[in-house]
Amino acid sequence: ASMFLRDPWYWPEIWQRNPQVRNPHLIYPGDILRLIYVNGMPQMQLTRNADGVVRSQSTDGSGRKIIKLSPSIHRQSLNEAIPSIPADALRQFLTRPRVITEAEWENAPYIVGSDDAHLILGARNKVYVRGELDKERIRYSVFRKGERLVDPDTGDLLGFEVIYAGEVRIEKYGNPATGNLLSTSREVLVGDRLLPTDKGAIDQQYFPSLPDDFIDGKVISLFDAISSIAKYQIAVINRGSLSGLEVGHLLATYKKGVLARDHFLTRAGMSRADAQQLEIQLPDERSGIMMVFKVFDKVSYGLILKSTRTISKLDRVDKPR
């Protein structure tokens, strides 16, 4: 979209979904894209390239049409569509970002100990679990309590970010129950909680679109970062499905304009009210574009697709203007 449009979020308005093409919303290696005009409006046309021949058309001096056929490089076809997000950027999605309420955390079953009495556990360790378990479920994800997510505008607690640590399989139910750690992405600690495994896989293919309404949100947390993030890093914002956000929505991030002092206005004869003119609020400046990939009720996770400067906590996010 960025190759054809200055503002790639307008891509859905020009994308022509050809009903005769299988999976018309996906782009595969070798496909041909053409920008055409229909009734004066631009449209993007997709043609599947299957014959491996490049054709160019011209005319000779007498006006006769000449079609030149040229062999192209032999390519082995790929069954997978070109991903809209690079695989390297997707690796961090394996951390399974998740937001829960305080009540959900307090009521979740937890690891109370292990067979070897260690406090720090890893894959293949046997663990003991206390709390209410669903006996129809044998596999759980292990999480550690993370950052409190607070709305900077209202002070309301939006939820807790929980940090994924691994997978456990329950072998025997009881008080305590017995389980085995199948895999870990970081150390598992006594006290970590068990939550049902999120079966919703992160899709690599997104069809970008704009929210219907303006969002007027803020960045409230930076995923695996301290002070700032840039391209292909993750931000948490204080807007979710209750604000109309959906997976695939594009949002712009804005750096708040600073308060500048005008040194060229004269102070002579100024009243106190007039003296306020010496300070001027500079406008917010766009700092990047993010795509929403995980949506909860009140918060969402967005991947930074483009950044012209670093993005920090409390930066504003909204529908691109």
PDB file of C-alpha atoms in Angstrom:
ATOM      1  CA  ALA A   1       0.000   0.000   0.000  1.00  0.00           C
ATOM      2  CA  SER A   2       2.866   2.372   0.775  1.00  0.00           C
ATOM      3  CA  MET A   3       4.205   1.951  -2.786  1.00  0.00           C
ATOM      4  CA  PHE A   4       1.062   3.418  -4.338  1.00  0.00           C
ATOM      5  CA  LEU A   5      -0.361   5.658  -1.626  1.00  0.00           C
ATOM      6  CA  ARG A   6       1.042   8.396   0.537  1.00  0.00           C
ATOM      7  CA  ASP A   7      -1.541   7.403   3.168  1.00  0.00           C
ATOM      8  CA  PRO A   8      -1.710   3.572   3.024  1.00  0.00           C
ATOM      9  CA  TRP A   9      -4.844   3.384   5.175  1.00  0.00           C
ATOM     10  CA  TYR A  10      -6.850   4.400   2.091  1.00  0.00           C
ATOM     11  CA  TRP A  11      -5.883   1.096   0.438  1.00  0.00           C
ATOM     12  CA  PRO A  12      -9.325  -0.527   0.992  1.00  0.00           C
ATOM     13  CA  GLU A  13     -10.907   2.287  -1.025  1.00  0.00           C
ATOM     14  CA  ILE A  14      -8.929   1.433  -4.179  1.00  0.00           C
ATOM     15  CA  TRP A  15      -8.512  -2.326  -3.730  1.00  0.00           C
ATOM     16  CA  GLN A  16     -10.623  -4.240  -6.236  1.00  0.00           C
ATOM     17  CA  ARG A  17     -11.529  -7.720  -5.046  1.00  0.00           C
ATOM     18  CA  ASN A  18     -11.760  -9.799  -8.227  1.00  0.00           C
ATOM     19  CA  PRO A  19     -14.412 -12.516  -7.657  1.00  0.00           C
ATOM     20  CA  GLN A  20     -12.724 -14.699 -10.317  1.00  0.00           C
ATOM     21  CA  VAL A  21      -9.445 -14.778  -8.388  1.00  0.00           C
ATOM     22  CA  ARG A  22      -9.030 -17.212  -5.512  1.00  0.00           C
ATOM     23  CA  ASN A  23      -8.233 -15.381  -2.255  1.00  0.00           C
ATOM     24  CA  PRO A  24      -8.397 -11.957  -3.941  1.00  0.00           C
ATOM     25  CA  HIS A  25      -7.472 -10.119  -0.728  1.00  0.00           C
ATOM     26  CA  LEU A  26      -4.087 -11.916  -0.566  1.00  0.00           C
ATOM     27  CA  ILE A  27      -1.027 -11.082  -2.664  1.00  0.00           C
ATOM     28  CA  TYR A  28       1.295 -13.914  -3.754  1.00  0.00           C
ATOM     29  CA  PRO A  29       4.795 -13.804  -5.293  1.00  0.00           C
ATOM     30  CA  GLY A  30       4.495 -13.193  -9.041  1.00  0.00           C
ATOM     31  CA  ASP A  31       1.110 -11.471  -8.871  1.00  0.00           C
ATOM     32  CA  ILE A  32       0.715  -8.344 -10.988  1.00  0.00           C
ATOM     33  CA  LEU A  33      -0.841  -5.181  -9.557  1.00  0.00           C
ATOM     34  CA  ARG A  34      -2.189  -2.487 -11.866  1.00  0.00           C
ATOM     35  CA  LEU A  35      -3.505   0.923 -10.905  1.00  0.00           C
ATOM     36  CA  ILE A  36      -6.443   1.651 -13.212  1.00  0.00           C
ATOM     37  CA  TYR A  37      -9.239   4.216 -13.292  1.00  0.00           C
ATOM     38  CA  VAL A  38     -12.919   3.253 -13.397  1.00  0.00           C
ATOM     39  CA  ASN A  39     -15.410   6.092 -13.855  1.00  0.00           C
ATOM     40  CA  GLY A  40     -12.661   8.501 -12.907  1.00  0.00           C
ATOM     41  CA  MET A  41     -11.900   6.702  -9.632  1.00  0.00           C
ATOM     42  CA  PRO A  42      -8.617   4.832  -9.004  1.00  0.00           C
ATOM     43  CA  GLN A  43      -8.771   1.064  -8.475  1.00  0.00           C
ATOM     44  CA  MET A  44      -6.089  -1.515  -7.856  1.00  0.00           C
ATOM     45  CA  GLN A  45      -6.453  -4.595 -10.085  1.00  0.00           C
ATOM     46  CA  LEU A  46      -4.895  -7.940  -9.209  1.00  0.00           C
ATOM     47  CA  THR A  47      -3.846 -10.476 -11.865  1.00  0.00           C
ATOM     48  CA  ARG A  48      -2.451 -13.877 -10.955  1.00  0.00           C
ATOM     49  CA  ASN A  49       0.790 -14.431 -12.928  1.00  0.00           C
ATOM     50  CA  ALA A  50       0.963 -18.091 -13.842  1.00  0.00           C
ATOM     51  CA  ASP A  51       2.622 -18.354 -17.257  1.00  0.00           C
ATOM     52  CA  GLY A  52       6.070 -16.943 -16.400  1.00  0.00           C
ATOM     53  CA  VAL A  53       6.114 -14.756 -19.535  1.00  0.00           C
ATOM     54  CA  VAL A  54       6.543 -11.004 -19.502  1.00  0.00           C
ATOM     55  CA  ARG A  55       4.691  -9.123 -22.245  1.00  0.00           C
ATOM     56  CA  SER A  56       5.383  -5.560 -23.335  1.00  0.00           C
ATOM     57  CA  GLN A  57       3.343  -3.712 -25.935  1.00  0.00           C
ATOM     58  CA  SER A  58       4.379  -0.825 -28.214  1.00  0.00           C
ATOM     59  CA  THR A  59       3.855   0.477 -31.756  1.00  0.00           C
ATOM     60  CA  ASP A  60       6.241   0.858 -34.686  1.00  0.00           C
ATOM     61  CA  GLY A  61       6.683   3.915 -36.909  1.00  0.00           C
ATOM     62  CA  SER A  62       3.641   3.042 -39.023  1.00  0.00           C
ATOM     63  CA  GLY A  63       1.396   2.609 -36.022  1.00  0.00           C
ATOM     64  CA  ARG A  64       1.337  -1.179 -36.066  1.00  0.00           C
ATOM     65  CA  LYS A  65       1.082  -2.810 -32.654  1.00  0.00           C
ATOM     66  CA  ILE A  66       4.133  -4.810 -31.555  1.00  0.00           C
ATOM     67  CA  ILE A  67       3.925  -7.300 -28.707  1.00  0.00           C
ATOM     68  CA  LYS A  68       7.273  -8.438 -27.348  1.00  0.00           C
ATOM     69  CA  LEU A  69       7.482 -11.664 -25.376  1.00  0.00           C
ATOM     70  CA  SER A  70      10.394 -12.114 -23.007  1.00  0.00           C
ATOM     71  CA  PRO A  71      11.145 -15.074 -20.755  1.00  0.00           C
ATOM     72  CA  SER A  72      11.179 -14.286 -17.082  1.00  0.00           C
ATOM     73  CA  ILE A  73      13.253 -15.823 -14.327  1.00  0.00           C
ATOM     74  CA  HIS A  74      12.033 -19.267 -13.434  1.00  0.00           C
ATOM     75  CA  ARG A  75      10.379 -19.139 -10.045  1.00  0.00           C
ATOM     76  CA  GLN A  76       9.164 -21.876  -7.808  1.00  0.00           C
ATOM     77  CA  SER A  77       5.668 -20.955  -6.739  1.00  0.00           C
ATOM     78  CA  LEU A  78       4.939 -20.384  -3.081  1.00  0.00           C
ATOM     79  CA  ASN A  79       1.672 -21.420  -1.536  1.00  0.00           C
ATOM     80  CA  GLU A  80       1.906 -18.798   1.169  1.00  0.00           C
ATOM     81  CA  ALA A  81       0.754 -15.238   0.582  1.00  0.00           C
ATOM     82  CA  ILE A  82       3.141 -12.375   1.168  1.00  0.00           C
ATOM     83  CA  PRO A  83       2.607 -11.454   4.835  1.00  0.00           C
ATOM     84  CA  SER A  84       1.488  -7.940   5.661  1.00  0.00           C
ATOM     85  CA  ILE A  85       3.728  -8.083   8.741  1.00  0.00           C
ATOM     86  CA  PRO A  86       7.310  -9.438   8.520  1.00  0.00           C
ATOM     87  CA  ALA A  87       8.016 -12.723  10.296  1.00  0.00           C
ATOM     88  CA  ASP A  88      10.722 -11.104  12.435  1.00  0.00           C
ATOM     89  CA  ALA A  89       8.179  -8.690  13.856  1.00  0.00           C
ATOM     90  CA  LEU A  90       5.769 -11.553  14.558  1.00  0.00           C
ATOM     91  CA  ARG A  91       8.185 -13.342  16.871  1.00  0.00           C
ATOM     92  CA  GLN A  92       7.304 -11.041  19.743  1.00  0.00           C
ATOM     93  CA  PHE A  93       3.641 -12.034  19.347  1.00  0.00           C
ATOM     94  CA  LEU A  94       4.650 -15.398  20.783  1.00  0.00           C
ATOM     95  CA  THR A  95       4.724 -13.642  24.152  1.00  0.00           C
ATOM     96  CA  ARG A  96       0.906 -13.856  24.020  1.00  0.00           C
ATOM     97  CA  PRO A  97      -0.045 -10.410  25.345  1.00  0.00           C
ATOM     98  CA  ARG A  98      -3.064 -10.585  27.603  1.00  0.00           C
ATOM     99  CA  VAL A  99      -5.045  -8.291  29.882  1.00  0.00           C
ATOM    100  CA  ILE A 100      -7.265  -9.484  32.741  1.00  0.00           C
ATOM    101  CA  THR A 101      -9.176  -7.934  35.622  1.00  0.00           C
ATOM    102  CA  GLU A 102      -7.993  -7.966  39.222  1.00  0.00           C
ATOM    103  CA  ALA A 103     -10.789 -10.395  40.127  1.00  0.00           C
ATOM    104  CA  GLU A 104      -9.730 -12.814  37.369  1.00  0.00           C
ATOM    105  CA  TRP A 105      -6.171 -12.762  38.687  1.00  0.00           C
ATOM    106  CA  GLU A 106      -7.145 -13.282  42.323  1.00  0.00           C
ATOM    107  CA  ASN A 107      -9.470 -16.189  41.471  1.00  0.00           C
ATOM    108  CA  ALA A 108      -7.045 -17.973  39.122  1.00  0.00           C
ATOM    109  CA  PRO A 109      -5.372 -21.227  40.277  1.00  0.00           C
ATOM    110  CA  TYR A 110      -1.673 -20.853  41.123  1.00  0.00           C
ATOM    111  CA  ILE A 111       1.512 -22.896  41.433  1.00  0.00           C
ATOM    112  CA  VAL A 112       2.080 -23.630  45.116  1.00  0.00           C
ATOM    113  CA  GLY A 113       5.274 -25.710  44.818  1.00  0.00           C
ATOM    114  CA  SER A 114       7.271 -28.328  42.922  1.00  0.00           C
ATOM    115  CA  ASP A 115       8.488 -31.860  43.525  1.00  0.00           C
ATOM    116  CA  ASP A 116      12.078 -30.689  44.135  1.00  0.00           C
ATOM    117  CA  ALA A 117      11.120 -27.688  46.317  1.00  0.00           C
ATOM    118  CA  HIS A 118      12.741 -25.206  43.890  1.00  0.00           C
ATOM    119  CA  LEU A 119      11.297 -21.697  43.663  1.00  0.00           C
ATOM    120  CA  ILE A 120      12.410 -21.185  40.046  1.00  0.00           C
ATOM    121  CA  LEU A 121      11.093 -23.805  37.621  1.00  0.00           C
ATOM    122  CA  GLY A 122      11.562 -24.788  33.994  1.00  0.00           C
ATOM    123  CA  ALA A 123      10.321 -27.220  31.351  1.00  0.00           C
ATOM    124  CA  ARG A 124       9.711 -30.819  32.510  1.00  0.00           C
ATOM    125  CA  ASN A 125       9.416 -29.800  36.171  1.00  0.00           C
ATOM    126  CA  LYS A 126       6.543 -31.331  38.119  1.00  0.00           C
ATOM    127  CA  VAL A 127       4.403 -28.664  39.799  1.00  0.00           C
ATOM    128  CA  TYR A 128       1.560 -28.603  42.313  1.00  0.00           C
ATOM    129  CA  VAL A 129      -1.420 -26.331  41.761  1.00  0.00           C
ATOM    130  CA  ARG A 130      -4.039 -24.982  44.164  1.00  0.00           C
ATOM    131  CA  GLY A 131      -7.298 -23.385  43.167  1.00  0.00           C
ATOM    132  CA  GLU A 132     -10.352 -24.237  41.111  1.00  0.00           C
ATOM    133  CA  LEU A 133      -9.488 -26.070  37.880  1.00  0.00           C
ATOM    134  CA  ASP A 134     -11.804 -27.023  35.047  1.00  0.00           C
ATOM    135  CA  LYS A 135     -11.640 -30.828  34.983  1.00  0.00           C
ATOM    136  CA  GLU A 136     -12.541 -30.843  31.294  1.00  0.00           C
ATOM    137  CA  ARG A 137      -9.378 -28.859  30.556  1.00  0.00           C
ATOM    138  CA  ILE A 138      -5.953 -30.468  30.879  1.00  0.00           C
ATOM    139  CA  ARG A 139      -3.753 -27.698  29.484  1.00  0.00           C
ATOM    140  CA  TYR A 140      -3.241 -24.201  30.872  1.00  0.00           C
ATOM    141  CA  SER A 141      -0.958 -21.250  30.192  1.00  0.00           C
ATOM    142  CA  VAL A 142       1.210 -19.924  33.023  1.00  0.00           C
ATOM    143  CA  PHE A 143       1.317 -16.167  33.626  1.00  0.00           C
ATOM    144  CA  ARG A 144       3.001 -13.706  35.965  1.00  0.00           C
ATOM    145  CA  LYS A 145       1.383 -10.487  37.097  1.00  0.00           C
ATOM    146  CA  GLY A 146       2.676  -7.518  35.144  1.00  0.00           C
ATOM    147  CA  GLU A 147       1.949  -3.829  34.937  1.00  0.00           C
ATOM    148  CA  ARG A 148      -1.252  -2.178  36.151  1.00  0.00           C
ATOM    149  CA  LEU A 149      -2.904  -0.487  33.178  1.00  0.00           C
ATOM    150  CA  VAL A 150      -4.414   2.813  34.305  1.00  0.00           C
ATOM    151  CA  ASP A 151      -6.306   5.289  32.148  1.00  0.00           C
ATOM    152  CA  PRO A 152      -4.235   8.508  32.326  1.00  0.00           C
ATOM    153  CA  ASP A 153      -7.329  10.644  31.692  1.00  0.00           C
ATOM    154  CA  THR A 154      -9.687   9.185  34.307  1.00  0.00           C
ATOM    155  CA  GLY A 155      -7.411   7.299  36.700  1.00  0.00           C
ATOM    156  CA  ASP A 156      -9.552   4.160  36.242  1.00  0.00           C
ATOM    157  CA  LEU A 157      -7.879   0.756  36.444  1.00  0.00           C
ATOM    158  CA  LEU A 158      -8.341  -0.832  33.009  1.00  0.00           C
ATOM    159  CA  GLY A 159      -6.813  -4.183  33.921  1.00  0.00           C
ATOM    160  CA  PHE A 160      -3.562  -5.995  34.550  1.00  0.00           C
ATOM    161  CA  GLU A 161      -1.071  -6.948  31.892  1.00  0.00           C
ATOM    162  CA  VAL A 162       0.018 -10.527  32.528  1.00  0.00           C
ATOM    163  CA  ILE A 163       3.327 -11.926  31.306  1.00  0.00           C
ATOM    164  CA  TYR A 164       3.341 -15.305  29.584  1.00  0.00           C
ATOM    165  CA  ALA A 165       5.767 -17.816  31.110  1.00  0.00           C
ATOM    166  CA  GLY A 166       4.886 -21.264  29.759  1.00  0.00           C
ATOM    167  CA  GLU A 167       2.466 -24.164  29.352  1.00  0.00           C
ATOM    168  CA  VAL A 168       1.431 -26.761  31.924  1.00  0.00           C
ATOM    169  CA  ARG A 169      -0.508 -30.009  31.548  1.00  0.00           C
ATOM    170  CA  ILE A 170      -2.592 -31.195  34.484  1.00  0.00           C
ATOM    171  CA  GLU A 171      -1.897 -34.884  35.156  1.00  0.00           C
ATOM    172  CA  LYS A 172      -3.938 -35.419  38.317  1.00  0.00           C
ATOM    173  CA  TYR A 173      -6.739 -33.382  39.858  1.00  0.00           C
ATOM    174  CA  GLY A 174      -6.895 -32.853  43.595  1.00  0.00           C
ATOM    175  CA  ASN A 175      -5.947 -30.388  46.319  1.00  0.00           C
ATOM    176  CA  PRO A 176      -3.292 -29.732  45.235  1.00  0.00           C
ATOM    177  CA  ALA A 177      -3.456 -30.855  41.617  1.00  0.00           C
ATOM    178  CA  THR A 178      -0.343 -32.247  39.904  1.00  0.00           C
ATOM    179  CA  GLY A 179       0.946 -30.968  36.584  1.00  0.00           C
ATOM    180  CA  ASN A 180       3.995 -30.976  34.310  1.00  0.00           C
ATOM    181  CA  LEU A 181       5.531 -27.906  32.715  1.00  0.00           C
ATOM    182  CA  LEU A 182       5.545 -28.650  28.981  1.00  0.00           C
ATOM    183  CA  SER A 183       7.445 -25.570  27.821  1.00  0.00           C
ATOM    184  CA  THR A 184       8.616 -22.219  29.154  1.00  0.00           C
ATOM    185  CA  SER A 185       9.475 -18.895  27.524  1.00  0.00           C
ATOM    186  CA  ARG A 186      10.986 -17.570  30.769  1.00  0.00           C
ATOM    187  CA  GLU A 187      11.459 -18.879  34.295  1.00  0.00           C
ATOM    188  CA  VAL A 188       8.299 -20.044  36.075  1.00  0.00           C
ATOM    189  CA  LEU A 189       7.989 -19.013  39.718  1.00  0.00           C
ATOM    190  CA  VAL A 190       6.003 -20.370  42.631  1.00  0.00           C
ATOM    191  CA  GLY A 191       2.938 -18.139  42.804  1.00  0.00           C
ATOM    192  CA  ASP A 192       2.489 -17.802  39.034  1.00  0.00           C
ATOM    193  CA  ARG A 193      -1.130 -18.200  37.927  1.00  0.00           C
ATOM    194  CA  LEU A 194      -2.802 -20.580  35.490  1.00  0.00           C
ATOM    195  CA  LEU A 195      -5.202 -19.219  32.884  1.00  0.00           C
ATOM    196  CA  PRO A 196      -6.984 -21.017  30.035  1.00  0.00           C
ATOM    197  CA  THR A 197      -4.813 -21.183  26.930  1.00  0.00           C
ATOM    198  CA  ASP A 198      -5.716 -18.537  24.365  1.00  0.00           C
ATOM    199  CA  LYS A 199      -6.463 -20.509  21.199  1.00  0.00           C
ATOM    200  CA  GLY A 200      -6.859 -17.392  19.087  1.00  0.00           C
ATOM    201  CA  ALA A 201      -3.772 -17.502  16.857  1.00  0.00           C
ATOM    202  CA  ILE A 202      -2.192 -14.279  15.674  1.00  0.00           C
ATOM    203  CA  ASP A 203      -2.829 -14.023  11.939  1.00  0.00           C
ATOM    204  CA  GLN A 204      -0.051 -12.749   9.694  1.00  0.00           C
ATOM    205  CA  GLN A 205      -2.550 -11.501   7.124  1.00  0.00           C
ATOM    206  CA  TYR A 206      -4.370  -8.277   7.870  1.00  0.00           C
ATOM    207  CA  PHE A 207      -6.556  -6.124   5.668  1.00  0.00           C
ATOM    208  CA  PRO A 208      -5.831  -2.618   7.003  1.00  0.00           C
ATOM    209  CA  SER A 209      -8.739  -0.275   7.586  1.00  0.00           C
ATOM    210  CA  LEU A 210      -9.611   2.874   9.482  1.00  0.00           C
ATOM    211  CA  PRO A 211     -11.910   3.042  12.523  1.00  0.00           C
ATOM    212  CA  ASP A 212     -15.339   4.492  11.825  1.00  0.00           C
ATOM    213  CA  ASP A 213     -14.916   7.171  14.487  1.00  0.00           C
ATOM    214  CA  PHE A 214     -12.078   9.119  16.034  1.00  0.00           C
ATOM    215  CA  ILE A 215     -10.478   7.295  18.962  1.00  0.00           C
ATOM    216  CA  ASP A 216      -8.697  10.024  20.973  1.00  0.00           C
ATOM    217  CA  GLY A 217      -6.636   7.604  23.063  1.00  0.00           C
ATOM    218  CA  LYS A 218      -3.193   7.486  24.616  1.00  0.00           C
ATOM    219  CA  VAL A 219      -0.277   5.087  24.865  1.00  0.00           C
ATOM    220  CA  ILE A 220      -0.391   3.713  28.413  1.00  0.00           C
ATOM    221  CA  SER A 221       2.318   1.043  28.277  1.00  0.00           C
ATOM    222  CA  LEU A 222       5.272  -0.062  26.153  1.00  0.00           C
ATOM    223  CA  PHE A 223       5.673  -3.793  25.632  1.00  0.00           C
ATOM    224  CA  ASP A 224       9.177  -5.005  26.596  1.00  0.00           C
ATOM    225  CA  ALA A 225      10.522  -1.442  26.580  1.00  0.00           C
ATOM    226  CA  ILE A 226      11.267   1.181  29.219  1.00  0.00           C
ATOM    227  CA  SER A 227      10.983   4.703  27.842  1.00  0.00           C
ATOM    228  CA  SER A 228      10.323   4.652  24.082  1.00  0.00           C
ATOM    229  CA  ILE A 229       9.660   2.396  21.087  1.00  0.00           C
ATOM    230  CA  ALA A 230       9.936   2.580  17.293  1.00  0.00           C
ATOM    231  CA  LYS A 231       9.139   0.458  14.215  1.00  0.00           C
ATOM    232  CA  TYR A 232       7.998  -3.138  14.832  1.00  0.00           C
ATOM    233  CA  GLN A 233       7.631  -2.664  18.581  1.00  0.00           C
ATOM    234  CA  ILE A 234       4.400  -2.859  20.550  1.00  0.00           C
ATOM    235  CA  ALA A 235       2.371  -0.196  22.356  1.00  0.00           C
ATOM    236  CA  VAL A 236      -0.647  -0.620  24.638  1.00  0.00           C
ATOM    237  CA  ILE A 237      -3.387   1.995  24.343  1.00  0.00           C
ATOM    238  CA  ASN A 238      -6.363   2.900  26.542  1.00  0.00           C
ATOM    239  CA  ARG A 239      -9.009   2.106  23.935  1.00  0.00           C
ATOM    240  CA  GLY A 240     -10.543  -1.249  23.027  1.00  0.00           C
ATOM    241  CA  SER A 241     -13.606  -2.904  21.543  1.00  0.00           C
ATOM    242  CA  LEU A 242     -15.899  -0.718  23.658  1.00  0.00           C
ATOM    243  CA  SER A 243     -14.479   2.252  21.722  1.00  0.00           C
ATOM    244  CA  GLY A 244     -15.095   0.565  18.357  1.00  0.00           C
ATOM    245  CA  LEU A 245     -11.577  -0.756  17.745  1.00  0.00           C
ATOM    246  CA  GLU A 246     -11.076  -3.963  15.760  1.00  0.00           C
ATOM    247  CA  VAL A 247      -8.104  -6.052  14.674  1.00  0.00           C
ATOM    248  CA  GLY A 248      -6.533  -4.478  11.579  1.00  0.00           C
ATOM    249  CA  HIS A 249      -7.462  -0.900  12.403  1.00  0.00           C
ATOM    250  CA  LEU A 250      -4.752   1.654  11.668  1.00  0.00           C
ATOM    251  CA  LEU A 251      -4.053   4.465  14.113  1.00  0.00           C
ATOM    252  CA  ALA A 252      -1.655   7.379  14.012  1.00  0.00           C
ATOM    253  CA  THR A 253       0.526   8.273  16.987  1.00  0.00           C
ATOM    254  CA  TYR A 254       1.166  11.902  17.869  1.00  0.00           C
ATOM    255  CA  LYS A 255       3.914  13.487  19.947  1.00  0.00           C
ATOM    256  CA  LYS A 256       2.534  16.248  22.159  1.00  0.00           C
ATOM    257  CA  GLY A 257       3.658  19.709  21.151  1.00  0.00           C
ATOM    258  CA  VAL A 258       5.883  21.482  23.651  1.00  0.00           C
ATOM    259  CA  LEU A 259       5.169  24.788  25.365  1.00  0.00           C
ATOM    260  CA  ALA A 260       7.471  27.319  23.681  1.00  0.00           C
ATOM    261  CA  ARG A 261       8.388  30.808  24.846  1.00  0.00           C
ATOM    262  CA  ASP A 262       8.141  33.688  22.388  1.00  0.00           C
ATOM    263  CA  HIS A 263      11.190  35.886  22.979  1.00  0.00           C
ATOM    264  CA  PHE A 264      10.194  38.376  20.292  1.00  0.00           C
ATOM    265  CA  LEU A 265       7.107  39.843  21.958  1.00  0.00           C
ATOM    266  CA  THR A 266       7.857  42.922  24.045  1.00  0.00           C
ATOM    267  CA  ARG A 267       6.939  42.922  27.721  1.00  0.00           C
ATOM    268  CA  ALA A 268       6.524  46.693  27.869  1.00  0.00           C
ATOM    269  CA  GLY A 269       3.031  47.741  28.928  1.00  0.00           C
ATOM    270  CA  MET A 270       1.755  44.137  29.147  1.00  0.00           C
ATOM    271  CA  SER A 271      -0.862  43.155  31.706  1.00  0.00           C
ATOM    272  CA  ARG A 272      -0.654  39.776  33.416  1.00  0.00           C
ATOM    273  CA  ALA A 273      -3.180  38.361  30.928  1.00  0.00           C
ATOM    274  CA  ASP A 274      -1.220  39.755  27.991  1.00  0.00           C
ATOM    275  CA  ALA A 275       1.989  38.292  29.378  1.00  0.00           C
ATOM    276  CA  GLN A 276       0.546  34.811  28.787  1.00  0.00           C
ATOM    277  CA  GLN A 277       1.093  35.449  25.092  1.00  0.00           C
ATOM    278  CA  LEU A 278       4.806  34.990  25.755  1.00  0.00           C
ATOM    279  CA  GLU A 279       4.131  31.239  25.965  1.00  0.00           C
ATOM    280  CA  ILE A 280       2.598  29.341  23.059  1.00  0.00           C
ATOM    281  CA  GLN A 281       1.500  25.714  22.810  1.00  0.00           C
ATOM    282  CA  LEU A 282       2.980  24.119  19.691  1.00  0.00           C
ATOM    283  CA  PRO A 283       0.741  21.626  17.815  1.00  0.00           C
ATOM    284  CA  ASP A 284       1.008  17.858  18.166  1.00  0.00           C
ATOM    285  CA  GLU A 285       3.125  16.182  15.492  1.00  0.00           C
ATOM    286  CA  ARG A 286       2.523  12.744  14.002  1.00  0.00           C
ATOM    287  CA  SER A 287       5.226  10.292  15.060  1.00  0.00           C
ATOM    288  CA  GLY A 288       4.103   6.994  13.519  1.00  0.00           C
ATOM    289  CA  ILE A 289       1.442   4.545  12.348  1.00  0.00           C
ATOM    290  CA  MET A 290       0.342   1.485  14.308  1.00  0.00           C
ATOM    291  CA  MET A 291      -1.830  -1.492  13.413  1.00  0.00           C
ATOM    292  CA  VAL A 292      -4.082  -2.941  16.102  1.00  0.00           C
ATOM    293  CA  PHE A 293      -3.529  -6.706  16.392  1.00  0.00           C
ATOM    294  CA  LYS A 294      -5.037  -7.603  19.773  1.00  0.00           C
ATOM    295  CA  VAL A 295      -8.207  -6.053  21.191  1.00  0.00           C
ATOM    296  CA  PHE A 296      -9.691  -6.300  24.678  1.00  0.00           C
ATOM    297  CA  ASP A 297     -12.690  -4.438  26.101  1.00  0.00           C
ATOM    298  CA  LYS A 298     -10.826  -1.354  27.294  1.00  0.00           C
ATOM    299  CA  VAL A 299      -7.271  -1.710  25.967  1.00  0.00           C
ATOM    300  CA  SER A 300      -5.602  -2.777  22.720  1.00  0.00           C
ATOM    301  CA  TYR A 301      -2.149  -3.794  21.522  1.00  0.00           C
ATOM    302  CA  GLY A 302      -0.756  -2.160  18.405  1.00  0.00           C
ATOM    303  CA  LEU A 303       2.326  -2.892  16.306  1.00  0.00           C
ATOM    304  CA  ILE A 304       4.226   0.182  15.137  1.00  0.00           C
ATOM    305  CA  LEU A 305       4.453  -0.114  11.339  1.00  0.00           C
ATOM    306  CA  LYS A 306       6.151   3.204  10.708  1.00  0.00           C
ATOM    307  CA  SER A 307       7.828   5.779  12.931  1.00  0.00           C
ATOM    308  CA  THR A 308       9.444   9.115  12.181  1.00  0.00           C
ATOM    309  CA  ARG A 309      10.461   9.634  15.805  1.00  0.00           C
ATOM    310  CA  THR A 310      10.334   7.624  19.009  1.00  0.00           C
ATOM    311  CA  ILE A 311       6.966   6.850  20.603  1.00  0.00           C
ATOM    312  CA  SER A 312       6.573   7.171  24.371  1.00  0.00           C
ATOM    313  CA  LYS A 313       3.985   6.731  27.105  1.00  0.00           C
ATOM    314  CA  LEU A 314       1.148   9.271  27.023  1.00  0.00           C
ATOM    315  CA  ASP A 315       1.634   9.961  23.313  1.00  0.00           C
ATOM    316  CA  ARG A 316      -1.759  10.485  21.697  1.00  0.00           C
ATOM    317  CA  VAL A 317      -3.293   7.954  19.276  1.00  0.00           C
ATOM    318  CA  ASP A 318      -6.190   8.608  16.940  1.00  0.00           C
ATOM    319  CA  LYS A 319      -7.674   7.894  13.553  1.00  0.00           C
ATOM    320  CA  PRO A 320      -5.227   9.321  10.976  1.00  0.00           C
ATOM    321  CA  ARG A 321      -6.288  12.745   9.740  1.00  0.00           C
TER     322      ARG A 321
END
